């Protein structure tokens, strides 16, 4: 195989690998009686990670799923920490004036899971479980080539053999 063929194939494969937008679920679920529930929908993200978070305060539990727009994730995995009510509201993009001052200072246990494959942040599951759907994206960690890349590779080889590069 000529160097020009290898160069064209490499550019084609790298472009197809990194030009795909990550798809994440966006939703909020809560066991609070007066909480509004969002529809569990899929959105395309500019970020590299999807996030699933579980907030626990007393008997109340809230699970959210979203794109990692605030760059909280740097690697795939789980994190546990404690935040204030004010930090919690800021992280989900809610107005902090909606809650009383004493609740802004209350401590909330947070378990957050970062993932980087399509639809990996299913909020209907707990933060300890992962969505078992297959990824459509090639953003997942693992092998350099995915199924789509093999198809594109054979297509590029066929086209390059027609032009005899």
Coordinates of C-alpha atoms in Angstrom, one line a residue:
X1 CA 0.0 0.0 0.0
X2 CA 1.4 3.4 -0.9
X3 CA 2.1 6.1 1.6
X4 CA -0.6 8.3 0.0
X5 CA -3.2 5.6 0.6
X6 CA -2.2 5.2 4.2
X7 CA -2.4 8.9 4.7
X8 CA -5.8 9.3 3.2
X9 CA -7.2 6.3 5.2
X10 CA -5.7 7.6 8.4
X11 CA -7.2 11.1 7.9
X12 CA -10.6 9.5 7.0
X13 CA -10.6 7.2 10.1
X14 CA -9.5 9.9 12.5
X15 CA -12.2 12.3 11.1
X16 CA -14.9 9.7 11.4
X17 CA -13.8 8.8 15.0
X18 CA -13.7 12.3 16.4
X19 CA -16.5 14.1 14.4
X20 CA -19.4 12.3 16.2
X21 CA -21.3 14.2 18.9
X22 CA -21.8 12.4 22.2
X23 CA -25.5 11.6 23.0
X24 CA -26.5 11.9 26.7
X25 CA -29.8 11.5 28.5
X26 CA -31.2 14.7 30.1
X27 CA -33.6 14.1 32.9
X28 CA -34.4 14.7 36.6
X29 CA -36.2 12.1 38.8
X30 CA -37.1 12.7 42.4
X31 CA -39.0 10.9 45.2
X32 CA -40.2 14.3 46.6
X33 CA -44.0 14.6 46.4
X34 CA -44.0 18.2 45.0
X35 CA -41.0 17.8 42.6
X36 CA -41.7 18.3 38.9
X37 CA -40.4 15.4 36.7
X38 CA -38.6 16.1 33.4
X39 CA -39.1 13.9 30.4
X40 CA -36.2 11.5 29.9
X41 CA -34.8 12.6 26.5
X42 CA -31.6 12.2 24.5
X43 CA -29.6 15.3 23.6
X44 CA -26.4 15.8 21.6
X45 CA -23.6 17.2 23.6
X46 CA -20.5 19.3 22.9
X47 CA -18.9 17.9 26.1
X48 CA -16.8 14.7 26.3
X49 CA -18.7 13.2 29.2
X50 CA -22.2 12.4 30.3
X51 CA -23.0 12.7 34.0
X52 CA -25.4 10.9 36.3
X53 CA -25.8 12.3 39.8
X54 CA -27.6 11.2 42.9
X55 CA -28.4 13.7 45.6
X56 CA -29.5 12.5 49.0
X57 CA -30.8 14.8 51.7
X58 CA -32.6 13.1 54.6
X59 CA -35.3 10.9 53.0
X60 CA -35.4 12.8 49.7
X61 CA -33.4 11.5 46.8
X62 CA -32.9 13.1 43.4
X63 CA -31.3 11.5 40.4
X64 CA -30.3 13.7 37.4
X65 CA -28.7 13.0 34.0
X66 CA -27.1 15.6 31.8
X67 CA -24.2 16.5 29.6
X68 CA -21.1 17.6 31.4
X69 CA -21.3 21.2 30.4
X70 CA -19.6 22.5 33.5
X71 CA -16.6 20.2 33.0
X72 CA -16.9 18.4 36.3
X73 CA -15.6 15.2 34.8
X74 CA -12.0 14.5 33.8
X75 CA -12.2 10.7 33.6
X76 CA -14.7 7.9 33.6
X77 CA -15.7 6.8 37.1
X78 CA -17.6 7.6 40.2
X79 CA -17.1 10.4 42.8
X80 CA -18.7 10.9 46.2
X81 CA -18.7 14.2 48.0
X82 CA -20.9 16.5 50.1
X83 CA -22.2 19.9 48.8
X84 CA -24.4 22.7 50.1
X85 CA -27.9 23.2 48.9
X86 CA -26.7 26.3 47.0
X87 CA -24.0 24.4 45.2
X88 CA -26.5 21.7 44.3
X89 CA -28.9 24.2 42.7
X90 CA -26.1 25.8 40.8
X91 CA -24.9 22.4 39.4
X92 CA -28.4 21.6 38.0
X93 CA -28.9 25.1 36.7
X94 CA -31.8 26.1 39.0
X95 CA -32.5 29.4 40.7
X96 CA -31.1 29.6 44.2
X97 CA -33.7 32.1 45.3
X98 CA -36.4 29.4 45.2
X99 CA -35.3 27.9 48.5
X100 CA -35.0 29.3 52.0
X101 CA -31.7 30.5 53.4
X102 CA -31.4 27.6 55.9
X103 CA -31.8 25.1 53.1
X104 CA -29.0 26.8 51.0
X105 CA -26.6 26.0 53.8
X106 CA -27.7 22.4 54.4
X107 CA -25.4 19.5 53.4
X108 CA -26.3 17.2 50.6
X109 CA -24.6 13.9 49.9
X110 CA -23.7 13.6 46.2
X111 CA -22.7 10.5 44.2
X112 CA -21.7 11.4 40.6
X113 CA -20.8 9.0 37.8
X114 CA -19.0 10.2 34.6
X115 CA -19.2 8.2 31.4
X116 CA -18.2 8.8 27.8
X117 CA -20.4 6.5 25.6
X118 CA -23.7 7.3 24.0
X119 CA -26.7 7.2 26.4
X120 CA -24.6 5.8 29.3
X121 CA -26.2 8.1 31.9
X122 CA -29.6 6.7 32.2
X123 CA -31.2 8.6 35.1
X124 CA -33.9 6.0 35.6
X125 CA -31.2 3.7 36.9
X126 CA -29.4 4.5 40.1
X127 CA -26.0 6.2 39.9
X128 CA -24.4 2.8 40.8
X129 CA -25.7 1.0 37.7
X130 CA -24.9 1.8 34.1
X131 CA -27.1 1.7 31.0
X132 CA -26.5 -1.5 29.1
X133 CA -27.3 -0.1 25.6
X134 CA -24.7 -0.4 22.9
X135 CA -23.0 2.8 22.1
X136 CA -23.4 4.3 18.6
X137 CA -20.5 6.6 19.3
X138 CA -16.8 5.9 18.8
X139 CA -16.1 8.1 21.9
X140 CA -15.9 5.1 24.2
X141 CA -12.7 4.1 25.7
X142 CA -11.2 1.0 24.3
X143 CA -10.1 -0.2 20.9
X144 CA -9.1 2.4 18.4
X145 CA -11.3 0.8 15.7
X146 CA -15.0 0.3 16.2
X147 CA -17.5 -1.4 13.8
X148 CA -18.2 1.8 11.9
X149 CA -14.5 2.4 11.4
X150 CA -14.1 -1.0 9.8
X151 CA -16.9 -0.3 7.4
X152 CA -15.4 3.1 6.5
X153 CA -12.0 1.5 6.2
X154 CA -13.2 -1.1 3.7
X155 CA -15.1 1.6 1.8
X156 CA -12.0 3.8 1.6
X157 CA -9.9 0.9 0.4
X158 CA -12.4 0.1 -2.3
X159 CA -12.5 3.7 -3.5
X160 CA -8.7 4.1 -3.4
X161 CA -8.3 0.9 -5.4
X162 CA -10.7 2.4 -8.1
X163 CA -8.6 5.5 -8.4
X164 CA -5.3 3.5 -8.1
X165 CA -3.8 6.0 -5.7

